[in-house]
């Protein structure tokens, strides 16, 4: 038995942070209704969290179990740092010099009016998600939520519609959460209506492949990563260039697709 298993009974961890036996049950009809609302109003970010809640399945407990299986991941889980608190601290962010991941994150969120706390507030609008629960699975779910914009920075995808669809395709490879897959597939379908010859589907598939070949990002020590240069971080994490996304003109990356969490 591993040290992590000795400290924490994984059978107990597998029980949900919400009440009821159906906490990990897939809810496809709920996801379809939320997707309809999202297509009707692409600014309705809450529907993204509705979809993720409906299709999470066992992705959270499985991911948390994987995190515990590595020495570094076990330490991170033991410390249970709330990354959104760091990301909301201007003094902490200001400590990272030019060219670092931390500086790139600031340059990414500032002009877009994004914030970790704003994303957290949107996630709290799903009443049965229990995102603030004092439970290791809830903490792990918050961790995945809080690194969303960091993954934008690491992968190089923007917050245009295609960039968001590519990030969720990348995220599906990393987390195996079906909510990400569903959003990515619908996004590709929506982009296909443009019929303008741009390789939207190929760009999303490239993102999915890049997510498969990269290091497992949920186990990354993000405070340490923020001090690294962006290029060094990408190389150390084996994050490949988003060549096909960059090949599509910026003005054609926003047509028809649904957004994700930014």
Coordinates of C-alpha atoms in Angstrom, one line a residue:
X1 CA 0.0 0.0 0.0
X2 CA 1.4 3.4 -1.0
X3 CA 2.0 6.1 1.6
X4 CA -0.8 8.2 0.1
X5 CA -3.3 5.4 0.5
X6 CA -2.2 4.8 4.0
X7 CA -2.9 8.5 4.9
X8 CA -6.2 8.7 3.0
X9 CA -8.7 6.0 2.4
X10 CA -9.5 6.3 -1.3
X11 CA -12.7 4.4 -1.0
X12 CA -13.9 7.2 1.3
X13 CA -12.6 9.8 -1.0
X14 CA -14.6 8.4 -3.9
X15 CA -17.8 9.4 -2.1
X16 CA -19.0 12.7 -3.4
X17 CA -18.9 16.1 -1.8
X18 CA -22.7 16.4 -2.5
X19 CA -25.5 14.4 -1.0
X20 CA -27.1 11.4 -2.7
X21 CA -26.1 8.3 -4.6
X22 CA -26.3 10.1 -7.9
X23 CA -23.5 12.6 -7.4
X24 CA -21.4 11.1 -10.2
X25 CA -24.3 10.1 -12.5
X26 CA -24.1 11.6 -16.0
X27 CA -27.0 13.9 -16.8
X28 CA -27.0 14.2 -20.6
X29 CA -30.5 15.9 -20.9
X30 CA -29.3 18.5 -18.4
X31 CA -26.2 19.1 -20.5
X32 CA -28.3 19.4 -23.7
X33 CA -30.6 22.0 -22.2
X34 CA -27.6 24.0 -21.0
X35 CA -26.0 23.8 -24.4
X36 CA -29.1 25.1 -26.0
X37 CA -29.1 28.1 -23.7
X38 CA -25.4 28.6 -24.3
X39 CA -25.8 28.6 -28.1
X40 CA -28.6 31.1 -27.7
X41 CA -26.5 33.4 -25.5
X42 CA -22.8 32.7 -25.8
X43 CA -22.0 35.2 -22.9
X44 CA -23.9 33.0 -20.5
X45 CA -20.9 31.4 -18.9
X46 CA -22.9 29.8 -16.2
X47 CA -24.2 27.3 -18.7
X48 CA -20.6 26.1 -19.2
X49 CA -20.5 25.1 -15.5
X50 CA -24.0 23.5 -15.9
X51 CA -22.6 21.3 -18.7
X52 CA -19.5 20.5 -16.7
X53 CA -21.6 19.5 -13.7
X54 CA -23.9 17.4 -15.8
X55 CA -21.1 15.5 -17.5
X56 CA -18.4 15.3 -14.9
X57 CA -19.1 11.7 -14.1
X58 CA -16.1 10.2 -12.3
X59 CA -13.5 12.5 -13.8
X60 CA -13.0 14.4 -10.5
X61 CA -12.5 11.4 -8.2
X62 CA -10.4 9.6 -10.9
X63 CA -8.2 12.7 -11.3
X64 CA -7.8 13.2 -7.6
X65 CA -6.8 9.6 -7.2
X66 CA -4.2 10.1 -10.0
X67 CA -2.9 13.2 -8.3
X68 CA -2.3 11.2 -5.1
X69 CA -0.4 8.6 -7.0
X70 CA 2.6 10.8 -7.6
X71 CA 5.0 12.2 -4.9
X72 CA 4.6 15.8 -6.1
X73 CA 0.8 15.5 -6.6
X74 CA 0.5 14.0 -3.1
X75 CA 2.3 17.0 -1.6
X76 CA 0.1 19.4 -3.5
X77 CA -3.0 17.5 -2.4
X78 CA -1.8 17.5 1.2
X79 CA -1.1 21.2 1.2
X80 CA -4.5 21.9 -0.5
X81 CA -3.5 25.4 -1.6
X82 CA -6.4 27.5 -2.9
X83 CA -4.9 28.8 -6.2
X84 CA -7.6 31.3 -6.8
X85 CA -6.5 33.2 -3.7
X86 CA -3.0 33.5 -5.1
X87 CA -4.3 34.5 -8.5
X88 CA -6.4 37.2 -6.9
X89 CA -3.4 38.7 -5.0
X90 CA -1.9 41.6 -7.0
X91 CA 1.2 41.7 -4.9
X92 CA 1.9 38.0 -5.5
X93 CA 1.4 38.4 -9.3
X94 CA 3.5 41.5 -9.4
X95 CA 6.5 39.5 -8.1
X96 CA 7.0 37.7 -11.4
X97 CA 9.4 39.3 -13.9
X98 CA 9.1 39.9 -17.6
X99 CA 8.9 36.8 -19.7
X100 CA 7.8 34.5 -16.9
X101 CA 4.6 32.5 -16.9
X102 CA 3.3 34.8 -14.1
X103 CA 3.9 37.9 -16.2
X104 CA 2.3 36.2 -19.2
X105 CA -0.8 35.4 -17.1
X106 CA -1.1 39.0 -16.0
X107 CA -0.8 40.2 -19.6
X108 CA -3.4 37.7 -20.6
X109 CA -6.1 38.5 -18.1
X110 CA -5.7 42.3 -17.7
X111 CA -6.9 43.5 -21.1
X112 CA -9.7 41.0 -21.1
X113 CA -11.1 41.9 -17.7
X114 CA -10.7 38.4 -16.5
X115 CA -10.1 37.3 -12.9
X116 CA -9.9 34.0 -11.0
X117 CA -12.4 35.3 -8.5
X118 CA -14.9 36.2 -11.3
X119 CA -14.6 32.6 -12.7
X120 CA -15.1 31.2 -9.2
X121 CA -18.3 33.4 -8.7
X122 CA -19.7 32.0 -12.0
X123 CA -19.1 28.5 -10.8
X124 CA -21.0 29.1 -7.5
X125 CA -24.2 29.8 -9.5
X126 CA -24.6 26.0 -9.9
X127 CA -26.4 25.2 -6.6
X128 CA -25.7 21.4 -6.6
X129 CA -22.0 21.7 -7.5
X130 CA -20.9 22.5 -3.9
X131 CA -17.8 24.1 -5.2
X132 CA -16.8 25.6 -1.9
X133 CA -17.2 22.4 0.1
X134 CA -14.5 21.4 2.6
X135 CA -13.8 18.1 0.8
X136 CA -10.8 17.0 -1.2
X137 CA -12.8 16.3 -4.3
X138 CA -14.3 19.8 -4.2
X139 CA -10.8 21.2 -3.7
X140 CA -9.6 19.3 -6.8
X141 CA -12.5 20.6 -8.8
X142 CA -11.7 24.2 -7.8
X143 CA -8.1 23.5 -8.8
X144 CA -9.1 22.6 -12.3
X145 CA -11.4 25.6 -12.5
X146 CA -8.7 28.0 -11.3
X147 CA -6.0 26.9 -13.8
X148 CA -8.3 27.4 -16.9
X149 CA -6.8 30.7 -17.9
X150 CA -3.3 29.5 -17.0
X151 CA -3.8 26.7 -19.5
X152 CA -4.8 29.4 -22.1
X153 CA -1.4 31.0 -21.5
X154 CA 0.6 27.8 -21.6
X155 CA -1.1 26.5 -24.8
X156 CA -1.2 29.9 -26.5
X157 CA -4.9 29.8 -27.3
X158 CA -6.8 33.1 -27.1
X159 CA -10.3 33.8 -25.7
X160 CA -11.8 34.0 -29.2
X161 CA -14.4 31.3 -29.7
X162 CA -12.0 28.9 -31.6
X163 CA -9.4 29.4 -28.9
X164 CA -11.9 28.5 -26.2
X165 CA -13.0 25.4 -28.1
X166 CA -9.3 24.4 -28.6
X167 CA -8.6 24.8 -24.8
X168 CA -11.6 22.6 -23.9
X169 CA -10.4 19.9 -26.4
X170 CA -6.9 20.1 -24.8
X171 CA -8.6 20.0 -21.3
X172 CA -10.6 16.9 -22.2
X173 CA -7.3 15.0 -23.0
X174 CA -6.0 16.2 -19.7
X175 CA -9.0 15.5 -17.4
X176 CA -11.2 13.0 -19.3
X177 CA -14.3 15.1 -18.3
X178 CA -17.0 14.6 -20.9
X179 CA -18.2 18.1 -20.4
X180 CA -15.1 19.4 -22.2
X181 CA -15.6 16.8 -25.0
X182 CA -19.2 17.9 -25.5
X183 CA -18.4 21.6 -25.7
X184 CA -15.5 20.9 -28.1
X185 CA -17.7 18.7 -30.4
X186 CA -20.5 21.2 -30.5
X187 CA -18.0 24.0 -31.1
X188 CA -16.6 22.1 -34.1
X189 CA -20.1 21.5 -35.4
X190 CA -20.9 25.2 -35.1
X191 CA -17.7 26.3 -36.8
X192 CA -18.4 23.8 -39.6
X193 CA -21.4 26.0 -40.7
X194 CA -19.1 28.7 -41.8
X195 CA -18.0 26.7 -44.8
X196 CA -15.1 29.1 -45.5
X197 CA -12.4 26.6 -46.0
X198 CA -10.7 27.2 -42.7
X199 CA -9.4 24.1 -40.8
X200 CA -11.4 24.6 -37.7
X201 CA -11.9 20.9 -37.0
X202 CA -8.2 20.2 -37.6
X203 CA -7.2 22.9 -35.2
X204 CA -9.4 21.4 -32.5
X205 CA -8.1 17.9 -33.1
X206 CA -4.6 19.3 -32.9
X207 CA -5.4 20.8 -29.5
X208 CA -6.8 17.4 -28.4
X209 CA -3.6 15.7 -29.5
X210 CA -1.4 18.3 -27.8
X211 CA -3.3 17.7 -24.6
X212 CA -2.6 13.9 -24.9
X213 CA 1.1 14.4 -25.5
X214 CA 1.7 17.0 -22.8
X215 CA 2.6 16.4 -19.2
X216 CA -0.3 16.0 -16.9
X217 CA -1.0 19.6 -15.9
X218 CA -3.3 19.0 -12.8
X219 CA -0.2 17.8 -11.0
X220 CA 2.0 20.9 -11.8
X221 CA 3.3 23.1 -9.0
X222 CA 1.8 26.3 -10.4
X223 CA 3.5 28.8 -8.0
X224 CA 6.9 27.4 -9.0
X225 CA 5.8 27.3 -12.7
X226 CA 4.9 31.0 -12.6
X227 CA 8.5 31.9 -11.9
X228 CA 9.7 30.0 -15.0
X229 CA 10.0 31.6 -18.4
X230 CA 7.0 30.8 -20.6
X231 CA 9.1 29.1 -23.2
X232 CA 10.9 27.0 -20.6
X233 CA 7.6 26.0 -19.0
X234 CA 6.1 24.9 -22.4
X235 CA 9.2 22.9 -23.1
X236 CA 9.3 21.2 -19.7
X237 CA 5.6 20.3 -20.0
X238 CA 5.9 19.1 -23.6
X239 CA 3.2 21.5 -24.8
X240 CA 3.4 21.6 -28.6
X241 CA 2.8 24.7 -30.7
X242 CA -0.8 25.4 -31.8
X243 CA 0.2 25.6 -35.5
X244 CA -3.3 25.1 -37.1
X245 CA -5.0 27.6 -34.7
X246 CA -2.4 30.3 -35.6
X247 CA -2.9 29.6 -39.3
X248 CA -6.5 30.7 -39.1
X249 CA -6.9 34.5 -39.4
X250 CA -7.9 36.1 -36.1
X251 CA -11.1 37.7 -37.6
X252 CA -12.3 34.1 -38.5
X253 CA -11.8 32.6 -35.1
X254 CA -15.0 33.9 -33.5
X255 CA -17.6 32.8 -36.0
X256 CA -20.6 30.7 -34.7
X257 CA -18.8 28.7 -32.1
X258 CA -19.8 28.5 -28.4
X259 CA -17.5 29.9 -25.7
X260 CA -15.9 28.1 -22.8
X261 CA -14.9 29.3 -19.4
X262 CA -13.0 32.5 -19.9

